[in-house]
JSON list of C-alpha atoms in Angstrom, two decimals:
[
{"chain": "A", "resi": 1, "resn": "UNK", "atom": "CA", "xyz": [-18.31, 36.71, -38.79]},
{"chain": "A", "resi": 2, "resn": "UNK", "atom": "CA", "xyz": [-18.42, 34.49, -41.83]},
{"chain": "A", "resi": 3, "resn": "UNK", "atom": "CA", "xyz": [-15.81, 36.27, -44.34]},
{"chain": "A", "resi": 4, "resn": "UNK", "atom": "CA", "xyz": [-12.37, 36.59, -43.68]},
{"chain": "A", "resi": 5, "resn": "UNK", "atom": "CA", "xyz": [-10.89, 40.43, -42.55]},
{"chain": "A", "resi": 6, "resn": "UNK", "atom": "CA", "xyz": [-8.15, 41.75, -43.84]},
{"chain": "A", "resi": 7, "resn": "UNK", "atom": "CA", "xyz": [-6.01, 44.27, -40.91]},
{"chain": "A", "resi": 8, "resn": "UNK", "atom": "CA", "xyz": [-4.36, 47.22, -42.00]},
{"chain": "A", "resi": 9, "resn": "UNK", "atom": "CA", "xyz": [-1.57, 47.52, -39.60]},
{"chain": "A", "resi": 10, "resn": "UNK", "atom": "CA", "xyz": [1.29, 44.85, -38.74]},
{"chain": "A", "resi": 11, "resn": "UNK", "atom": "CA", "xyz": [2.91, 46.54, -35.87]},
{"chain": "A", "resi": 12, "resn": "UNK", "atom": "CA", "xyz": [1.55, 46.21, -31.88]},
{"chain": "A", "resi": 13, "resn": "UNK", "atom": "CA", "xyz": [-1.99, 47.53, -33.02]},
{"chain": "A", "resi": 14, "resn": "UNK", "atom": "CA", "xyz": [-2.29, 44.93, -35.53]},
{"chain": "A", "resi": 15, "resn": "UNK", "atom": "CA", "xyz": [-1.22, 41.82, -32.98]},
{"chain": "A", "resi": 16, "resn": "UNK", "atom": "CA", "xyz": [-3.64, 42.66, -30.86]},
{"chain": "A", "resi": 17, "resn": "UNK", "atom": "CA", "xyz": [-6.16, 42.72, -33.62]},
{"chain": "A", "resi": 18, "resn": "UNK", "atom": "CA", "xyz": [-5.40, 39.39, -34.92]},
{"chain": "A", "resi": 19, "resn": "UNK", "atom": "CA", "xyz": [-5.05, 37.86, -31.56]},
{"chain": "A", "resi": 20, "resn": "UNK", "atom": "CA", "xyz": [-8.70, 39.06, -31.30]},
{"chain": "A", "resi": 21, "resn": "UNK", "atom": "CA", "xyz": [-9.80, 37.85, -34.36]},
{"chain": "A", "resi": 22, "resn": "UNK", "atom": "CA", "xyz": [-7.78, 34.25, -33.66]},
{"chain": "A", "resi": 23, "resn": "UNK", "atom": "CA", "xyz": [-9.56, 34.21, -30.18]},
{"chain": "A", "resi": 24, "resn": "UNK", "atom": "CA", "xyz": [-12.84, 34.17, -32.02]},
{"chain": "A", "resi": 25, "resn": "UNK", "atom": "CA", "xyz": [-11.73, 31.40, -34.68]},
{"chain": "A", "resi": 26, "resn": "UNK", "atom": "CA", "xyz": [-12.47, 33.93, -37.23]},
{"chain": "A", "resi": 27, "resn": "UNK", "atom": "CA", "xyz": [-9.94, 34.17, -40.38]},
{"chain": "A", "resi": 28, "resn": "UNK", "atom": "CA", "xyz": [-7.20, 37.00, -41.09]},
{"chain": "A", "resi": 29, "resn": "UNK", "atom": "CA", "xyz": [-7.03, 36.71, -44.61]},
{"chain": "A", "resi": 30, "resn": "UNK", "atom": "CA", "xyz": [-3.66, 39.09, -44.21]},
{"chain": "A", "resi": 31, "resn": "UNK", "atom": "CA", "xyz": [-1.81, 42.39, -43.02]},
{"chain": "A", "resi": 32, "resn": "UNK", "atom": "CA", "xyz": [-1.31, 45.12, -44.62]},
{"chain": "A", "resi": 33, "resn": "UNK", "atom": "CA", "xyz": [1.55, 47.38, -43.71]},
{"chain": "A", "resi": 34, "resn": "UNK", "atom": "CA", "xyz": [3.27, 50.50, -45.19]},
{"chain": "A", "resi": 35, "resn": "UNK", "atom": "CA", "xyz": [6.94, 49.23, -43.79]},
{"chain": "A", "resi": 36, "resn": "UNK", "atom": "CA", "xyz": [8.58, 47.36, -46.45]},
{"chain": "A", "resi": 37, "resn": "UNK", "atom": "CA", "xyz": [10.59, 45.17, -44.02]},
{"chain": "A", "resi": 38, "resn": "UNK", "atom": "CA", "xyz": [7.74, 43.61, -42.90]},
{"chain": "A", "resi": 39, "resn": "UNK", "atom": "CA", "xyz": [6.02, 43.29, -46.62]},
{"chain": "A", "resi": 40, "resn": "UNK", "atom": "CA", "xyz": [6.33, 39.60, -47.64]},
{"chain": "A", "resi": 41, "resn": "UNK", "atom": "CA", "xyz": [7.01, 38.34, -44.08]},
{"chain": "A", "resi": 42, "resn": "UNK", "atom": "CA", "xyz": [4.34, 36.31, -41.46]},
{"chain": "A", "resi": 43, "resn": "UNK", "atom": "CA", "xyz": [3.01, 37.27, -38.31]},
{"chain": "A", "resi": 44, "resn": "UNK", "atom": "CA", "xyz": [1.77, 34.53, -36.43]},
{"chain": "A", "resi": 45, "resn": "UNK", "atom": "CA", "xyz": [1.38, 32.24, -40.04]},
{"chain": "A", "resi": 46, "resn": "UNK", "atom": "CA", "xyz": [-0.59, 35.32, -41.24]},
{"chain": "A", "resi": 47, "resn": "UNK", "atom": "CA", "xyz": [0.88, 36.63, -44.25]},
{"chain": "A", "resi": 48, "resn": "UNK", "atom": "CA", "xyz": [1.86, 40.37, -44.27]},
{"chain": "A", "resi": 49, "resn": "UNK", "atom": "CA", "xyz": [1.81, 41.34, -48.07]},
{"chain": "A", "resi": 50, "resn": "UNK", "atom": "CA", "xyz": [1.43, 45.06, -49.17]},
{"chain": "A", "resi": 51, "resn": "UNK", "atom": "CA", "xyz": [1.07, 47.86, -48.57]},
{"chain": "A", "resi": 52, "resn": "UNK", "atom": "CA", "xyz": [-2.22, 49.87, -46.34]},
{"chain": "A", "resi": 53, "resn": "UNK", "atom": "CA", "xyz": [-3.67, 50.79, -49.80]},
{"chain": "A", "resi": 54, "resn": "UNK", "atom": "CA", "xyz": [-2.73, 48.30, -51.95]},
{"chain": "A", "resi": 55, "resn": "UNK", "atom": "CA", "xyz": [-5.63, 48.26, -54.47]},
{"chain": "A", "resi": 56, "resn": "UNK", "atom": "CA", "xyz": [-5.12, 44.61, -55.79]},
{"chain": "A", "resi": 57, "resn": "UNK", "atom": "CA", "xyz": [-6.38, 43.31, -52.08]},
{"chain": "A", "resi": 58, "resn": "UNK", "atom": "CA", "xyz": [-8.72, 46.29, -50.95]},
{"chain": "A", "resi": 59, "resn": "UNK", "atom": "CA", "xyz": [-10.62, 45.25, -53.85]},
{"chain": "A", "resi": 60, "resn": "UNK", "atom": "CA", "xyz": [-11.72, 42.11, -52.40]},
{"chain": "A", "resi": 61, "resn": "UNK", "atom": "CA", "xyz": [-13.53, 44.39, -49.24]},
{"chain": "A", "resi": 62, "resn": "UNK", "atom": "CA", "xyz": [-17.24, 43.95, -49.27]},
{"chain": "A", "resi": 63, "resn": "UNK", "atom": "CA", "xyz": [-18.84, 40.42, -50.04]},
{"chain": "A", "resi": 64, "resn": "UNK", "atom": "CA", "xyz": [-15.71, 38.35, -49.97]},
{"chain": "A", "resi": 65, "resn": "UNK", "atom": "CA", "xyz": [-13.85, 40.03, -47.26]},
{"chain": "A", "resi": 66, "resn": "UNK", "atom": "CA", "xyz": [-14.29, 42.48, -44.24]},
{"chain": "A", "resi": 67, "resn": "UNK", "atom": "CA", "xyz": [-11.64, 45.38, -42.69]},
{"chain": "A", "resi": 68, "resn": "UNK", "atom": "CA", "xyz": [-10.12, 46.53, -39.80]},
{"chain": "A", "resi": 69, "resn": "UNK", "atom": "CA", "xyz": [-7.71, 49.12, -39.28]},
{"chain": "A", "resi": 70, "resn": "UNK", "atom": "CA", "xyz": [-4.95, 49.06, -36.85]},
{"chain": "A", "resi": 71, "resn": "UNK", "atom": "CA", "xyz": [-2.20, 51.46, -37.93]},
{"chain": "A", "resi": 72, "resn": "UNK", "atom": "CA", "xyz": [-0.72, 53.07, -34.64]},
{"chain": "A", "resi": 73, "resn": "UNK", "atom": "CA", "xyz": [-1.48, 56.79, -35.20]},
{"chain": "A", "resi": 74, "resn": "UNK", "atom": "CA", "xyz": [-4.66, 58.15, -34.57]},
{"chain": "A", "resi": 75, "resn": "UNK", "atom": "CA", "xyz": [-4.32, 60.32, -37.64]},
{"chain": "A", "resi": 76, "resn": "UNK", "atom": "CA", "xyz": [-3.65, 57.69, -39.92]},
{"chain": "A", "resi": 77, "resn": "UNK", "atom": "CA", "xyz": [-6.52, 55.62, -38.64]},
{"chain": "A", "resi": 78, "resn": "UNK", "atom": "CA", "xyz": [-8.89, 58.24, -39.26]},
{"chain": "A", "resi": 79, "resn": "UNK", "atom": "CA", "xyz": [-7.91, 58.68, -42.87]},
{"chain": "A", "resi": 80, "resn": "UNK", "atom": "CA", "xyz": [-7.62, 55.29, -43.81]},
{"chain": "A", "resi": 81, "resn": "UNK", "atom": "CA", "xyz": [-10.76, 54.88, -42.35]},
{"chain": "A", "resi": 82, "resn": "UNK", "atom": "CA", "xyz": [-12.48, 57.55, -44.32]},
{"chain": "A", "resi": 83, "resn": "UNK", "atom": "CA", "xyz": [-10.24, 56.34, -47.52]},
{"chain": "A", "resi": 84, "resn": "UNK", "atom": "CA", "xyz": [-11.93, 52.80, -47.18]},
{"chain": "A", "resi": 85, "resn": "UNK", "atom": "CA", "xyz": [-15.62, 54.24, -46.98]},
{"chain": "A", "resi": 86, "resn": "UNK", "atom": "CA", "xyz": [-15.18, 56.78, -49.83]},
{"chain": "A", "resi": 87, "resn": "UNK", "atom": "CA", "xyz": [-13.18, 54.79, -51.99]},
{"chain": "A", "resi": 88, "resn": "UNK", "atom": "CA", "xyz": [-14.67, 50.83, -51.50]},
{"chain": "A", "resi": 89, "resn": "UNK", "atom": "CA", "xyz": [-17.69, 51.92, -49.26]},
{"chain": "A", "resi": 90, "resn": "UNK", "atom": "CA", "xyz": [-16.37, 49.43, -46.59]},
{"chain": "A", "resi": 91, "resn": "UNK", "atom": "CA", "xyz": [-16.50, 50.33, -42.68]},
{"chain": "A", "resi": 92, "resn": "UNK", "atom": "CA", "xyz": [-14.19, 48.49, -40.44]},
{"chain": "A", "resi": 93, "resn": "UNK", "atom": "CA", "xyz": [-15.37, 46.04, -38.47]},
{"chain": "A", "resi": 94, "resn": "UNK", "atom": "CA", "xyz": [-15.01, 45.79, -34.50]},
{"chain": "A", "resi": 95, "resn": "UNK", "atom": "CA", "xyz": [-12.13, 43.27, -32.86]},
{"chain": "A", "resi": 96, "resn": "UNK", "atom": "CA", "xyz": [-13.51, 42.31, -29.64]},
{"chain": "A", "resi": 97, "resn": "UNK", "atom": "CA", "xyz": [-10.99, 39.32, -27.57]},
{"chain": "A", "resi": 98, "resn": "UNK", "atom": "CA", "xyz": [-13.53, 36.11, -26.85]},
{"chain": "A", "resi": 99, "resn": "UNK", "atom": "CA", "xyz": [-12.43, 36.66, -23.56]},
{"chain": "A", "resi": 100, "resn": "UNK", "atom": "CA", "xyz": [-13.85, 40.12, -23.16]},
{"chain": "A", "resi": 101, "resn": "UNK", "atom": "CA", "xyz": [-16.85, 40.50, -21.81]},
{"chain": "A", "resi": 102, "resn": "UNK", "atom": "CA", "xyz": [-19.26, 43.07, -23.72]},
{"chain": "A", "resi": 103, "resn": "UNK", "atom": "CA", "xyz": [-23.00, 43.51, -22.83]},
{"chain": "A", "resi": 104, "resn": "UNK", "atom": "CA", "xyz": [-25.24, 42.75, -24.79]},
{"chain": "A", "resi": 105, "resn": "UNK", "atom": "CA", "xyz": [-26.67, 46.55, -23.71]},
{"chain": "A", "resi": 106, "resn": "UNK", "atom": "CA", "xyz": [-23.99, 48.54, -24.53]},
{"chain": "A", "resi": 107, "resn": "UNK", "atom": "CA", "xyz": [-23.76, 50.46, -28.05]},
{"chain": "A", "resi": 108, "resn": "UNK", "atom": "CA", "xyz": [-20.67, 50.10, -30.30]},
{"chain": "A", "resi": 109, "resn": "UNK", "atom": "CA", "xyz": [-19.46, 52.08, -33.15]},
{"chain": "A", "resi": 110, "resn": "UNK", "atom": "CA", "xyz": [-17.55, 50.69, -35.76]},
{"chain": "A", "resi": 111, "resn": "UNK", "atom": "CA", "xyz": [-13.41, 49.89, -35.86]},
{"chain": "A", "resi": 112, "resn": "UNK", "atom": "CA", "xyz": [-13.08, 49.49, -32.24]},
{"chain": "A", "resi": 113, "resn": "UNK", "atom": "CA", "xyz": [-10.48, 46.62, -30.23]},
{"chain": "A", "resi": 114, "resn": "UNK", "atom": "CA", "xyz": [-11.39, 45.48, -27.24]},
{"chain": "A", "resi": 115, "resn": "UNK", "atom": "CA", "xyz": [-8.67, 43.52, -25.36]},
{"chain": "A", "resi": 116, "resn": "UNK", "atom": "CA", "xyz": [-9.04, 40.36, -23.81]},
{"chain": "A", "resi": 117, "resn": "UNK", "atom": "CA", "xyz": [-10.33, 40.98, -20.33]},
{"chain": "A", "resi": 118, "resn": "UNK", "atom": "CA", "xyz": [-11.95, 44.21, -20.73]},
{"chain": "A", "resi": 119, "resn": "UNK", "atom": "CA", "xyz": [-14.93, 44.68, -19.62]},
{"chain": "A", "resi": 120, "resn": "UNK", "atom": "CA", "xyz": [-18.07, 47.37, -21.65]},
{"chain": "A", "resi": 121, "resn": "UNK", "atom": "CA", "xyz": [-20.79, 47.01, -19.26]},
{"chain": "A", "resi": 122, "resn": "UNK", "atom": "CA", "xyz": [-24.61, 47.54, -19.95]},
{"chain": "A", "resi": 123, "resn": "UNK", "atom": "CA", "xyz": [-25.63, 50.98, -21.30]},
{"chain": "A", "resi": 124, "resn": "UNK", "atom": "CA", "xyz": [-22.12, 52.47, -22.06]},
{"chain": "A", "resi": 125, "resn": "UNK", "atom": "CA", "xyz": [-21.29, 54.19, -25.74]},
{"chain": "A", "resi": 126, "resn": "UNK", "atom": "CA", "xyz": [-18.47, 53.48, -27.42]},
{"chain": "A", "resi": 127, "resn": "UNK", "atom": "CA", "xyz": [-18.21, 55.68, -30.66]},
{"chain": "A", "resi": 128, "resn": "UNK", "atom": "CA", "xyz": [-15.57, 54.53, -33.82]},
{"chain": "A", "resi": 129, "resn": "UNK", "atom": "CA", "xyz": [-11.81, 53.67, -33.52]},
{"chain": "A", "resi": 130, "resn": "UNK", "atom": "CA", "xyz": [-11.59, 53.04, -30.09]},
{"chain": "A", "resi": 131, "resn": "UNK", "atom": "CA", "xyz": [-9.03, 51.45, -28.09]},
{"chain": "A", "resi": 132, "resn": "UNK", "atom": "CA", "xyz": [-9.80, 49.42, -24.86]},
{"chain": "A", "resi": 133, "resn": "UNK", "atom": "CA", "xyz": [-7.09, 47.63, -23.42]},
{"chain": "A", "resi": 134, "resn": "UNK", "atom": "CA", "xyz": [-6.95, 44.13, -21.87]},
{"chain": "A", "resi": 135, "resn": "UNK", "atom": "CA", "xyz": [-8.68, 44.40, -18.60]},
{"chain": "A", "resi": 136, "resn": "UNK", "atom": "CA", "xyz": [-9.82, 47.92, -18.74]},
{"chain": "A", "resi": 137, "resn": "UNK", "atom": "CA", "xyz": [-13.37, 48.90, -17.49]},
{"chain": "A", "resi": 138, "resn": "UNK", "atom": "CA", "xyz": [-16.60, 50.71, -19.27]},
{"chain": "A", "resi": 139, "resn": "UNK", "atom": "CA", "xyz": [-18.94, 51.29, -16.50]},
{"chain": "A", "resi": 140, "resn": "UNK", "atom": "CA", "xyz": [-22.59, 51.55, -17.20]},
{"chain": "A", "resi": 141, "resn": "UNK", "atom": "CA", "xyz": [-23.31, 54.80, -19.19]},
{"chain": "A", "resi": 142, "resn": "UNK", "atom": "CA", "xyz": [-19.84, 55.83, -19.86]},
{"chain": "A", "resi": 143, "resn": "UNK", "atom": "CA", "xyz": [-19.70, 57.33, -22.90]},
{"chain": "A", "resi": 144, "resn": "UNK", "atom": "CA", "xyz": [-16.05, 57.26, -25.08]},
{"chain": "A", "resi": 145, "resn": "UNK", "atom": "CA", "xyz": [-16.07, 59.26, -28.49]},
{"chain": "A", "resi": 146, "resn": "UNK", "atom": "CA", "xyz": [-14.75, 58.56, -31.24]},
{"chain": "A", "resi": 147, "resn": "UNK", "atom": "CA", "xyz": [-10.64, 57.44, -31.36]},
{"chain": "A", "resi": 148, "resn": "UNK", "atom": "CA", "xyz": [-10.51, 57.35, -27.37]},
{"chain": "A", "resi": 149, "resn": "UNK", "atom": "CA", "xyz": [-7.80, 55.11, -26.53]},
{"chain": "A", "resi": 150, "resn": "UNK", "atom": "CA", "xyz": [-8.04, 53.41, -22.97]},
{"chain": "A", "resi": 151, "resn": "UNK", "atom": "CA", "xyz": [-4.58, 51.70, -21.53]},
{"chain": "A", "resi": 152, "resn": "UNK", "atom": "CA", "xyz": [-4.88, 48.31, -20.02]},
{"chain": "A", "resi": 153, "resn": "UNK", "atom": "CA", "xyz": [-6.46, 47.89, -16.44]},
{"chain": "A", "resi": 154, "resn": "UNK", "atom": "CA", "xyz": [-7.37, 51.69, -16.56]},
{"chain": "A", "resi": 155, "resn": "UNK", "atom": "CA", "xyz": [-11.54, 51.64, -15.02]},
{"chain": "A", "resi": 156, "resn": "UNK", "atom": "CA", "xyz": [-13.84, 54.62, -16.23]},
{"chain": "A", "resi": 157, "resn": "UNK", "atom": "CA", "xyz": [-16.62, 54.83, -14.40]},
{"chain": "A", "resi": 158, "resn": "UNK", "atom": "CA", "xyz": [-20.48, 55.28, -14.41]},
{"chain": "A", "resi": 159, "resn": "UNK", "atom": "CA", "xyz": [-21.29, 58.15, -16.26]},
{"chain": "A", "resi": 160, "resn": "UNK", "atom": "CA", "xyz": [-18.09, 59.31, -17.16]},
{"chain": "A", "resi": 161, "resn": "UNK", "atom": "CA", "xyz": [-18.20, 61.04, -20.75]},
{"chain": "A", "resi": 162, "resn": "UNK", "atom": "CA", "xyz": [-14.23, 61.12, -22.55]},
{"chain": "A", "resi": 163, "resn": "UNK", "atom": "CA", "xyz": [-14.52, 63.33, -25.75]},
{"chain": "A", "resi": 164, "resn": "UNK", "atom": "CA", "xyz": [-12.76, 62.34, -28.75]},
{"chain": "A", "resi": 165, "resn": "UNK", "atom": "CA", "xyz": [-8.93, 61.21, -29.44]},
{"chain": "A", "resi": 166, "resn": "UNK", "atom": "CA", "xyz": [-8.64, 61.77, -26.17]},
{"chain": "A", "resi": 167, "resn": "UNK", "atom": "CA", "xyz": [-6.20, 58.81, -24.21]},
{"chain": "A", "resi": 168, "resn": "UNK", "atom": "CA", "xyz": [-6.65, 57.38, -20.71]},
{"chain": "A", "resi": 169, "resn": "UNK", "atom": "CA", "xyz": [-2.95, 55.59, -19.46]},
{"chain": "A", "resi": 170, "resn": "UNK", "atom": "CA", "xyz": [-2.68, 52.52, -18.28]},
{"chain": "A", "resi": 171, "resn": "UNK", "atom": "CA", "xyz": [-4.23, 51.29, -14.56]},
{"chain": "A", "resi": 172, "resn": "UNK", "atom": "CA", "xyz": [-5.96, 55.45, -14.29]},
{"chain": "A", "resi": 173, "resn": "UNK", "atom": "CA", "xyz": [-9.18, 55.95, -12.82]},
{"chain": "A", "resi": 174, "resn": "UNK", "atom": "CA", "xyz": [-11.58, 58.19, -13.53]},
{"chain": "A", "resi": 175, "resn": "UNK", "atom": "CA", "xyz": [-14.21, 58.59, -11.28]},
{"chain": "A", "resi": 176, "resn": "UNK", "atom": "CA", "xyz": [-17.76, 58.45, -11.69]},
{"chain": "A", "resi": 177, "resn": "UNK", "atom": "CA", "xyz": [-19.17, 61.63, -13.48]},
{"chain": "A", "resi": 178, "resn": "UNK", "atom": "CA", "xyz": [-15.74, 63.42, -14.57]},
{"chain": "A", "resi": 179, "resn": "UNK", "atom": "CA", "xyz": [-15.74, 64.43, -18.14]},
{"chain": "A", "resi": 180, "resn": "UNK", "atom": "CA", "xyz": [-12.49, 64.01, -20.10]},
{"chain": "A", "resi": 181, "resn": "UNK", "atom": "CA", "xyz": [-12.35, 66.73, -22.96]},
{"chain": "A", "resi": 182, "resn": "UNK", "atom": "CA", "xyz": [-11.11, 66.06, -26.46]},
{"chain": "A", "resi": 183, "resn": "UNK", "atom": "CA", "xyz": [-7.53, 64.79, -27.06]},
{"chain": "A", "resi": 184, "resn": "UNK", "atom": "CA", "xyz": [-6.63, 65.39, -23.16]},
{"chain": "A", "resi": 185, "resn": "UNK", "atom": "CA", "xyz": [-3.98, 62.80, -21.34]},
{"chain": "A", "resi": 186, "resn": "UNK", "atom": "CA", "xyz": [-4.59, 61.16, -18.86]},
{"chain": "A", "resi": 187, "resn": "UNK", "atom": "CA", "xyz": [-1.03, 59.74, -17.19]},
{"chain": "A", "resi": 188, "resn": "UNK", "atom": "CA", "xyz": [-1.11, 56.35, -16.04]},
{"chain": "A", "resi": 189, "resn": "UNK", "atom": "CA", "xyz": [-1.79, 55.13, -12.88]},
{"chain": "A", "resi": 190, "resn": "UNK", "atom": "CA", "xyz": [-3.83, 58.63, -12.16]},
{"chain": "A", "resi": 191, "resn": "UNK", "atom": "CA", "xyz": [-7.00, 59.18, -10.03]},
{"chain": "A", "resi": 192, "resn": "UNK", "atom": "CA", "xyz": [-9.07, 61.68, -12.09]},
{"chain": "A", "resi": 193, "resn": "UNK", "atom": "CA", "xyz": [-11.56, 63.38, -9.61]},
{"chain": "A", "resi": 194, "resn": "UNK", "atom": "CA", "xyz": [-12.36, 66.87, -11.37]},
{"chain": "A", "resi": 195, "resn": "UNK", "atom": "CA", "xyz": [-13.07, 67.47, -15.25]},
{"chain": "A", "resi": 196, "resn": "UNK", "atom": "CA", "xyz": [-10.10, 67.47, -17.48]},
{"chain": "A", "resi": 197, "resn": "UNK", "atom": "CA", "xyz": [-10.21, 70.33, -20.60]},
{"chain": "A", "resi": 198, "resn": "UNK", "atom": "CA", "xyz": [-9.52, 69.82, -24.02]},
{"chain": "A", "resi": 199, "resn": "UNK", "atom": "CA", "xyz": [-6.13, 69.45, -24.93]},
{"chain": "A", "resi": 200, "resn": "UNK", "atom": "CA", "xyz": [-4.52, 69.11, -21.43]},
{"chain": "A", "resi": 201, "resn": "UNK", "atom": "CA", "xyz": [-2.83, 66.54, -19.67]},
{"chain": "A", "resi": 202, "resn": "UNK", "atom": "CA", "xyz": [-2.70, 65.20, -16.15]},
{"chain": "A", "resi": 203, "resn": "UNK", "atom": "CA", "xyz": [-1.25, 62.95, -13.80]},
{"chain": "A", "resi": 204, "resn": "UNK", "atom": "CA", "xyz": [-1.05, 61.70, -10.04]},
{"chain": "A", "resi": 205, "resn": "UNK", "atom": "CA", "xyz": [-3.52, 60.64, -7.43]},
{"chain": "A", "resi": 206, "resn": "UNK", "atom": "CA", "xyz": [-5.54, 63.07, -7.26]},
{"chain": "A", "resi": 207, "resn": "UNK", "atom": "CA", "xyz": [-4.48, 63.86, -11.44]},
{"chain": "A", "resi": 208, "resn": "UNK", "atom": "CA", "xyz": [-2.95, 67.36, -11.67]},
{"chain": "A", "resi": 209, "resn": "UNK", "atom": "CA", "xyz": [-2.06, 69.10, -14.50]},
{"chain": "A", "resi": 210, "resn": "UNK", "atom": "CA", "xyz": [1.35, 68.72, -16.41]}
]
């Protein structure tokens, strides 16, 4: 990536973005963060200077400098997402750790982190805005919608499909097959061996619901 990114999002969402970004010697130009007690401070000798849609810097998003967003709800993701293609025709670029290993088959939407460790195997999908934690799994042709947020060490399997905004816990399993529907739970640590509907959440080994 030649020009620098700026990260919307100083919290845990944006350290793991600029870790990822570090990892691959590219440049964080700065944060961006709507907390004013972390305005005008550093994280990791990255300045944090205004706010997530301060014009004055957005401005520079397109030939001199690329995006990512990393503000911790989903909701606010989306919109600053959709703010940044309406208003400066900008899509966010994906964060992927050096040391994660991403084939060269798989498909990628835009705006996604990929942890260090994690592994998106050949012919899986991931859509925009997704969340893979370190050392979490994509098995070949898994396919994660848009916003899907996978906790670290949590393995989906071959052929699983998880719909969008939906969220996988930390160290789960889903098996091979299951479908996950849109913005279900899955608690971590759970073995997910039957189809989980919209909306619900489950947990244990074998996942029940909640």
């Amino acid at each position: 990536m030649e020009n620098p990114v700026i990260i919307l999002g100083a919290q845990s969402l944006g350290i793991n973005a600029l870790d990822a970004f570090t990892s691959n010697d590219v440049v964080v130009y700065c944060l961006l963060d709507d907390d004013a007690k972390l305005q005008n401070t550093e994280l990791n000798d990255v300045p944090v200077m205004g706010n997530t849609e301060d014009k004055q810097l957005l401005q520079l998003l397109g030939k001199k400098c690329e995006v990512f967003v990393a503000t911790e709800d989903t909701a606010s993701r989306r919109s600053l997402t959709t703010m940044l293609h309406d208003e400066y025709q900008a899509v966010p670029v994906n964060a992927i750790h050096a040391r994660a290993s991403v084939s060269e088959h798989a498909w990628l939407g835009h705006g996604n982190l990929i942890g260090a460790g994690a592994v998106v195997a050949s012919n899986s999908k991931l859509g925009n805005g997704c969340l893979i934690g370190p050392n979490a799994v994509v098995d070949a042709k898994a396919e994660l919608a848009d916003y899907v947020q996978v906790g670290a060490g949590a393995i989906i399997n071959a052929d699983v499909t998880v719909a969008e905004q939906a969220f996988i816990g930390p160290g789960a399993v889903i098996v091979a097959g299951v479908k996950i529907g849109a913005k279900a739970r899955v608690g971590a640590g759970s073995v997910v061996v039957a189809d989980v509907p919209a909306n619900q959440t489950v947990f244990g080994n074998p996942a029940q619901k909640v």
